[in-house]
XYZ file of C-alpha atoms in Angstrom:
72
model
C -0.184 0.063 -0.150
C 2.720 2.423 1.091
C 4.810 1.687 -2.062
C 4.938 4.546 -4.540
C 6.600 2.356 -7.374
C 4.398 -0.462 -7.735
C 4.447 -2.598 -10.956
C 2.417 -5.080 -12.583
C 3.495 -8.038 -14.323
C 4.137 -7.892 -18.098
C 1.632 -9.842 -20.265
C 3.413 -12.822 -21.505
C 2.874 -11.239 -25.280
C 5.877 -13.093 -26.581
C 4.327 -16.246 -25.812
C 0.686 -15.323 -27.014
C 2.177 -14.428 -30.792
C 4.418 -17.507 -30.479
C 1.591 -19.665 -29.982
C -1.229 -17.952 -32.301
C 1.043 -15.751 -34.688
C -0.549 -17.231 -37.934
C -3.918 -16.247 -36.692
C -3.187 -13.078 -35.442
C -1.657 -12.225 -38.741
C -4.722 -13.189 -40.723
C -7.277 -11.315 -38.508
C -4.690 -8.257 -38.792
C -4.495 -8.595 -42.477
C -8.057 -8.903 -42.753
C -9.151 -5.994 -40.579
C -10.975 -3.217 -42.575
C -9.829 -0.273 -40.340
C -6.080 -1.423 -40.740
C -6.401 -1.724 -44.195
C -7.609 1.508 -44.302
C -5.234 3.011 -42.323
C -2.316 1.109 -43.557
C -0.222 0.209 -46.380
C -1.331 -3.440 -46.587
C 1.796 -4.422 -48.942
C 4.128 -2.730 -46.177
C 2.280 -4.343 -43.456
C 2.178 -7.726 -44.688
C 5.837 -7.764 -45.216
C 6.284 -5.952 -41.671
C 4.552 -8.756 -39.854
C 7.626 -11.258 -39.970
C 9.347 -9.035 -38.115
C 7.518 -6.600 -36.164
C 8.035 -6.221 -32.569
C 5.719 -8.355 -30.427
C 4.014 -5.420 -28.571
C 2.968 -3.506 -31.853
C 1.770 -7.034 -33.364
C -0.156 -7.752 -30.240
C -1.787 -4.248 -30.209
C -2.617 -4.513 -34.156
C -4.276 -7.802 -33.261
C -6.495 -6.058 -30.865
C -7.617 -3.594 -33.179
C -8.998 -6.085 -35.653
C -10.704 -8.233 -33.034
C -12.294 -5.190 -31.425
C -13.457 -4.192 -34.965
C -14.836 -7.645 -35.255
C -16.579 -7.982 -31.898
C -18.014 -4.448 -31.628
C -18.769 -4.015 -35.542
C -16.839 -1.114 -35.792
C -16.391 0.668 -38.722
C -14.569 3.832 -40.212
């Protein structure tokens, strides 16, 4: 309670991306929002070497779009 420098634990993004990477890539590339906001060709090639945290964030956008039927 009194400690000011409280830090939570890191999410196991590397494990998640390693286990579900192919599915994540498919959902990212199928996302209408991400297609509108990015160059899909560059995004597709960048997925191979992309930082795990960035890939996780893009995947969350794609899932959020699908679950909540979000459109731009």
